[in-house]
Coordinates of C-alpha atoms in Angstrom, one line a residue:
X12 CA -15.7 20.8 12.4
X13 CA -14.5 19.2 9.7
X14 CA -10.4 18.1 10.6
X15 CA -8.2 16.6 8.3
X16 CA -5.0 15.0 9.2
X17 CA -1.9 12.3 8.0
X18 CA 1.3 12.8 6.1
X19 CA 2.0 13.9 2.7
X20 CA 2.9 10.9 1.3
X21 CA 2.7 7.4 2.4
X22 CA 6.5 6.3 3.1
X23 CA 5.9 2.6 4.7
X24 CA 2.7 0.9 6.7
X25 CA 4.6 1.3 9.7
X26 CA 4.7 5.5 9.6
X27 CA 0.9 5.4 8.8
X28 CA 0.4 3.5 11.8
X29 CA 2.1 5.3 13.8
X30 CA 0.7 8.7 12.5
X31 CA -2.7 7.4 12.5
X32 CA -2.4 6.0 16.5
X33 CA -1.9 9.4 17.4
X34 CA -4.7 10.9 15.8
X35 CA -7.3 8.8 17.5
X36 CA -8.6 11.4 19.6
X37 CA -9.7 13.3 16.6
X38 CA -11.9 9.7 15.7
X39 CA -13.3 9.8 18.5
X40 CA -14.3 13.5 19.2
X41 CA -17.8 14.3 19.2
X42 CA -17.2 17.6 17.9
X43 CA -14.9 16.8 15.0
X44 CA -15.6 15.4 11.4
X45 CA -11.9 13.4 11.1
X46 CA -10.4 12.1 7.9
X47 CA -7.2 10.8 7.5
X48 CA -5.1 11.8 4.6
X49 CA -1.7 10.9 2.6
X50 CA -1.3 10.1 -0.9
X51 CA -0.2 7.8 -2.6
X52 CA 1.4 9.4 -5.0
X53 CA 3.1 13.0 -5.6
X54 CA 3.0 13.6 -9.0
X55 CA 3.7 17.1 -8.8
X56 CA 6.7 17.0 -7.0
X57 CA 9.6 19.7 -7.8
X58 CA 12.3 17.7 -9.0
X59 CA 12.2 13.7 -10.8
X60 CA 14.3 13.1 -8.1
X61 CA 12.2 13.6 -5.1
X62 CA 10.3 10.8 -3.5
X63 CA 7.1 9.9 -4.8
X64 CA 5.0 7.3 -3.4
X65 CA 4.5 3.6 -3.5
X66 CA 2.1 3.7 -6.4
X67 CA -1.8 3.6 -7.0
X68 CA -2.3 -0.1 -5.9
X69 CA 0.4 -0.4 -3.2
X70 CA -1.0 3.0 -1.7
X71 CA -4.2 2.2 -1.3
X72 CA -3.8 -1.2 -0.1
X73 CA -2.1 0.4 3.0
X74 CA -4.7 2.6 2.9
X75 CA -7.6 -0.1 3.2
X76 CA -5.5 -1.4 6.1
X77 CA -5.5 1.7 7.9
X78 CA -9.2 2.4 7.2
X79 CA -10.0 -1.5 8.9
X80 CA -7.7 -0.8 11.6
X81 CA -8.7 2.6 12.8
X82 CA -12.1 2.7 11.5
X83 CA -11.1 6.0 10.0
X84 CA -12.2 8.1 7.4
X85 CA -10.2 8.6 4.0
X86 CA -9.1 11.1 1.9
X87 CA -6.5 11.0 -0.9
X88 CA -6.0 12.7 -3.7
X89 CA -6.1 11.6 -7.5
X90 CA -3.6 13.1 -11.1
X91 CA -5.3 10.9 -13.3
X92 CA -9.4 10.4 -14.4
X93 CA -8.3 6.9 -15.0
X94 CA -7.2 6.6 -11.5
X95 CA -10.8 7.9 -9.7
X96 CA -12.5 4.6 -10.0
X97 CA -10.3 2.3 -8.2
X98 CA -9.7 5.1 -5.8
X99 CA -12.6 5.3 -4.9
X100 CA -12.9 2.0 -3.3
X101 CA -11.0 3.0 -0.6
X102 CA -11.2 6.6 -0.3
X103 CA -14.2 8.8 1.1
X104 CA -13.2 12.0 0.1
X105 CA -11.4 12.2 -3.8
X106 CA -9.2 15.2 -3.4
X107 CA -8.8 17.1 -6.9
X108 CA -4.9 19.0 -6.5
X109 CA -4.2 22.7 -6.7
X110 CA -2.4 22.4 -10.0
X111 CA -5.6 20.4 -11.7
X112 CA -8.4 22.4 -10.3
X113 CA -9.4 23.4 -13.7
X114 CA -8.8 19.7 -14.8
X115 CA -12.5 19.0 -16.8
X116 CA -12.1 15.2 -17.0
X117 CA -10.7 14.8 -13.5
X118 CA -13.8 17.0 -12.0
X119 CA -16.1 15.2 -13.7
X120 CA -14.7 11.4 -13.1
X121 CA -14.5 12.6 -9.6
X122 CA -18.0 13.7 -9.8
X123 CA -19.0 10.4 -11.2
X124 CA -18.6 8.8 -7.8
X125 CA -20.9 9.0 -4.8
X126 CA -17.8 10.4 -2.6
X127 CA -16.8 13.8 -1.5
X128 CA -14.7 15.6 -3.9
X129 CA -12.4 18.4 -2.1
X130 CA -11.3 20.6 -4.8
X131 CA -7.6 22.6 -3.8
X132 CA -7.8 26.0 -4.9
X133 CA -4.7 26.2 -7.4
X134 CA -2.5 29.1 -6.5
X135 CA -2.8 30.7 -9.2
X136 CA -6.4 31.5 -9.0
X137 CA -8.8 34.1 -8.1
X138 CA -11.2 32.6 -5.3
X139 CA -14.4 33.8 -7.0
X140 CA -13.8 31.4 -10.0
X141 CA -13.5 28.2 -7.7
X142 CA -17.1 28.1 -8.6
X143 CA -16.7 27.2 -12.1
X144 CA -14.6 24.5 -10.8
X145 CA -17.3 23.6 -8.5
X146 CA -19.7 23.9 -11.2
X147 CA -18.4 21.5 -13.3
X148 CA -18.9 18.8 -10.7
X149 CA -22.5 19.7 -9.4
X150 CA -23.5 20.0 -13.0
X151 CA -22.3 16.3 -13.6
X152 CA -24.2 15.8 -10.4
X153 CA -27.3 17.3 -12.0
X154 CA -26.9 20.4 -9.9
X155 CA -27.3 23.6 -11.9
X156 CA -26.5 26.2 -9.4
X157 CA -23.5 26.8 -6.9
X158 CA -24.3 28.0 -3.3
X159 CA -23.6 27.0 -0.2
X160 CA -26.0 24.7 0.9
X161 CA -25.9 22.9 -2.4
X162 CA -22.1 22.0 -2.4
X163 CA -22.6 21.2 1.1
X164 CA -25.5 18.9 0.2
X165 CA -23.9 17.1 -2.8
X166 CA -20.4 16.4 -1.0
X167 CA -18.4 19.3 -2.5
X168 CA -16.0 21.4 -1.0
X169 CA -13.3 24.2 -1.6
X170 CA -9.4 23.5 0.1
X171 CA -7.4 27.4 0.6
X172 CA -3.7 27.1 0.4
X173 CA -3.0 30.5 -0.4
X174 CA -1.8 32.3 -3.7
X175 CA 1.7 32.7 -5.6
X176 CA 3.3 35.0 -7.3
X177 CA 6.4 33.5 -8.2
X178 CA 8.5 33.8 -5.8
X179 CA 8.7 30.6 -4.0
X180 CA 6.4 31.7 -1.6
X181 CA 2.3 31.5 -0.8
X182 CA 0.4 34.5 0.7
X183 CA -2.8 34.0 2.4
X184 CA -5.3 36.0 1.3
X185 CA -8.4 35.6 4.2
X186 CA -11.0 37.1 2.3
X187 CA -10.9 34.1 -0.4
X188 CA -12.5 32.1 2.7
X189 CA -15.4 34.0 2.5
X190 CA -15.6 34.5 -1.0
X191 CA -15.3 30.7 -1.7
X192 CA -17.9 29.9 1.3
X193 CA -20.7 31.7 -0.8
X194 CA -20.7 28.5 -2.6
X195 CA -19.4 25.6 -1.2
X196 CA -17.9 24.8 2.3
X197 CA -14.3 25.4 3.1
X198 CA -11.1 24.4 4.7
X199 CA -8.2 25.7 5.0
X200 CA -5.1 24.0 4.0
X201 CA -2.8 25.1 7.1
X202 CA 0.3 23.6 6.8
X203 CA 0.6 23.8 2.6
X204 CA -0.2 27.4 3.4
X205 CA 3.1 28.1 4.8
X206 CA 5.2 26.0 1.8
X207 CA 7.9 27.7 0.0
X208 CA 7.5 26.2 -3.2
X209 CA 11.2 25.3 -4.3
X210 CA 12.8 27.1 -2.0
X211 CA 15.3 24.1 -0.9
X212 CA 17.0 24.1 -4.3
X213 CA 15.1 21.3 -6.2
X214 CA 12.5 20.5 -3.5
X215 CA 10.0 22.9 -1.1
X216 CA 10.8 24.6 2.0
X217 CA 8.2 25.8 4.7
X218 CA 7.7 28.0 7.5
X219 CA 5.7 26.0 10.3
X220 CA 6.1 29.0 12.6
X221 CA 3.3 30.5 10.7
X222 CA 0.8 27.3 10.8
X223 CA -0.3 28.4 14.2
X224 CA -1.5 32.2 13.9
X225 CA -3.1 31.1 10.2
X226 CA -5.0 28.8 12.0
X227 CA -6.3 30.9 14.2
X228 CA -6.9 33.4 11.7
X229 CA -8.6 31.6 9.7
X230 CA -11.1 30.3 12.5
X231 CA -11.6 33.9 13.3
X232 CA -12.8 34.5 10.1
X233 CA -14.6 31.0 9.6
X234 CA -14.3 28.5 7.5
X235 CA -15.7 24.8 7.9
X236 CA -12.9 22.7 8.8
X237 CA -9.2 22.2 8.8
X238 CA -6.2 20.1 6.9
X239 CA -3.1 20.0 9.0
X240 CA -0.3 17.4 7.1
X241 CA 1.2 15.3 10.3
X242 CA 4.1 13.7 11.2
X243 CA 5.7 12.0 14.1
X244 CA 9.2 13.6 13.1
X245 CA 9.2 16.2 10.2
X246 CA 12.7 16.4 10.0
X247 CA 13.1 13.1 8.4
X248 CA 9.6 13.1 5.9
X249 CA 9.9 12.5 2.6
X250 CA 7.7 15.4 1.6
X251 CA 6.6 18.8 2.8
X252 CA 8.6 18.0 6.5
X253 CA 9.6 21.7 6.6
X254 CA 5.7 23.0 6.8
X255 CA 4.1 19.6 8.5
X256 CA 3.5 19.6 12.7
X257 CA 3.9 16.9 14.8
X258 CA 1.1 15.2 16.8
X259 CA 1.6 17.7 19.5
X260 CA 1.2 20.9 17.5
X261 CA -1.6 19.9 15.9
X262 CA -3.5 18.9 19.5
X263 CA -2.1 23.1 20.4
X264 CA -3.4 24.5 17.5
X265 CA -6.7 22.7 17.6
X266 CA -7.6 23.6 21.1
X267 CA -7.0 26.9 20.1
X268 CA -9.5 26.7 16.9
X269 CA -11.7 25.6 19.8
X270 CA -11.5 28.4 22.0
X271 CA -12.1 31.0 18.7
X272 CA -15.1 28.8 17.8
X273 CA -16.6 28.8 21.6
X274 CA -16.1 32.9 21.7
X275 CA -17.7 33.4 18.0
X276 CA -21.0 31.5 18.8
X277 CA -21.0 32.6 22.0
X278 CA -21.0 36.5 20.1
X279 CA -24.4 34.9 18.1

C-alpha cells in the first residue's frame, strides 16, 4: 500500500524532523510504500496573507536533509513548469495540484522527468476526464493509451480529494475511485477531503472528524494507497491544521485500512 504522509507546508527544519521521526514505522513497514510529503510552497493559498513557504531553493534543501537523514521517500508538489527540473533532484514523486490538473506545460515538464507524477484530481472535475490529464503525460512518455497497468507501469497516478460546488465544502464521491482506477492507480487524499475551502474567513477550515470513516470507506471500496497531511500539533500549523491528524490518528486509521484490506482478500 502506497502511504503518503508530512505536513502541508514546510514551517522550519526542526517541525520536519520531528514529523518525519514519527513516521518511521511507516519506512520501515514491509507492507507499506512510504513517502514523505510537504511543500515548499502554497501558491494557492486563500488569502496573500496566509503563510506560504520558505521558497523553491530553501524548501528543498530541507527537504534533501530529510531525505539523507531518514532515508525517506519524497513527494512535493510543483506551480510552475520552470520549477520541475530542479525539483526533481530531490523529489521522487512530482505532485501536479488540484487547481492545475489541466495545466499542459506543467504535465508535460513533469512528464519529462523519470519520477512519478501524482496528478490531484481538481475539484471541479468529472473523474472520467482525469484520463485526458493522464493522457497528456503517458503520451509525452510515448504511451498512447491509458489503462491501468500502463499508468502503473510508467509512474503515474490519480490523487481524490473530493468535489465542490461552491459552497466551501468537498463531497466525496466513492465511485470516482473506481472510475479513475480504470486507468491509472489511485489514492485518496484523506485529510484535504474533509477541507472547507475558505470557510475561516480568509483561510480553510476542515472537519478531521470525517478523516477516519472516509478512510475506511475508501479502503472498502479500494484504491491503491493513501495521503494523510501530519502534524505533531494541528492546532498551531500554518496550513490546513483544521483537517491534518496527528501521529497518533494516523497510526488508528491505518490499522484500520489494515483490517478492511485483510477481510477483502481474504473475500478473494
Amino acid at each position: 500500500m502506497i502511504l503518503i504522509a508530512g505536513p502541508c507546508v514546510i514551517e522550519s527544519q526542526e517541525q520536519l524532523e520531528i514529523i518525519a521521526t514519527d513516521l518511521k514505522k511507516y519506512h520501515k513497514s514491509e507492507q507499506i510504500d512510504f513517502y514523505f510529503k510537504a511543500s515548499f510552497d502554497k501558491a494557492n493559498r486563500t488569502s496573500l496573507d496566509s503563510y506560504r513557504g520558505p521558497g523553491l531553493e530553501k524548501g528543498l534543501e530541507m527537504l534533501a536533509k530529510i531525505k539523507e537523514d531518514f532515508g525517506y521517500k519524497i513527494l512535493t508538489d510543483v506551480h510552475e513548469s520552470y520549477q520541475v527540473p530542479r525539483v526533481a533532484e530531490v523529489a521522487d514523486v512530482i505532485q501536479i495540484p488540484a487547481f492545475l490538473c489541466r495545466q499542459t506545460d506543467l504535465l508535460v515538464a513533469a512528464a519529462k522527468t523519470k519520477k512519478i507524477v501524482n496528478i490531484k484530481k481538481g475539484q471541479f472535475m468529472h473523474p472520467e476526464d482525469m484520463k485526458y490529464s493522464v493522457l497528456k503525460v503517458l503520451k509525452t512518455r510515448g504511451i498512447e493509451t491509458a489503462d491501468y497497468e500502463s499508468s502503473k507501469k510508467a509512474g503515474i497516478w490519480l490523487t481524490e480529494r473530493g468535489t465542490t460546488f461552491g459552497y466551501r465544502n468537498l463531497v466525496v464521491d466513492m465511485r470516482s475511485l473506481v472510475i479513475m482506477r480504470e486507468f491509472a492507480p489511485v489514492i485518496f487524499d484523506a485529510t484535504h477531503a474533509v477541507q472547507m475551502p475558505g470557510g475561516a474567513g480568509g483561510k480553510s477550515s476542515g472537519n478531521k472528524e470525517f478523516v477516519a470513516p472516509l478512510s475506511r470507506a475508501a479502503a472498502a471500496v479500494g484504491v491503491d494507497g493513501f495521503f494523510f497531511e501530519t502534524h505533531y500539533d494541528p492546532t498551531c500549523a500554518l496550513s490546513d491544521g483544521p483537517n491534518m491528524v496527528t501521529p497518533s490518528e494516523l497510526e488508528a486509521i491505518v490499522e484500520d485500512i489494515f483490517k478492511i484490506k485483510t477481510v477483502l482478500e481474504e473475500k478473494k
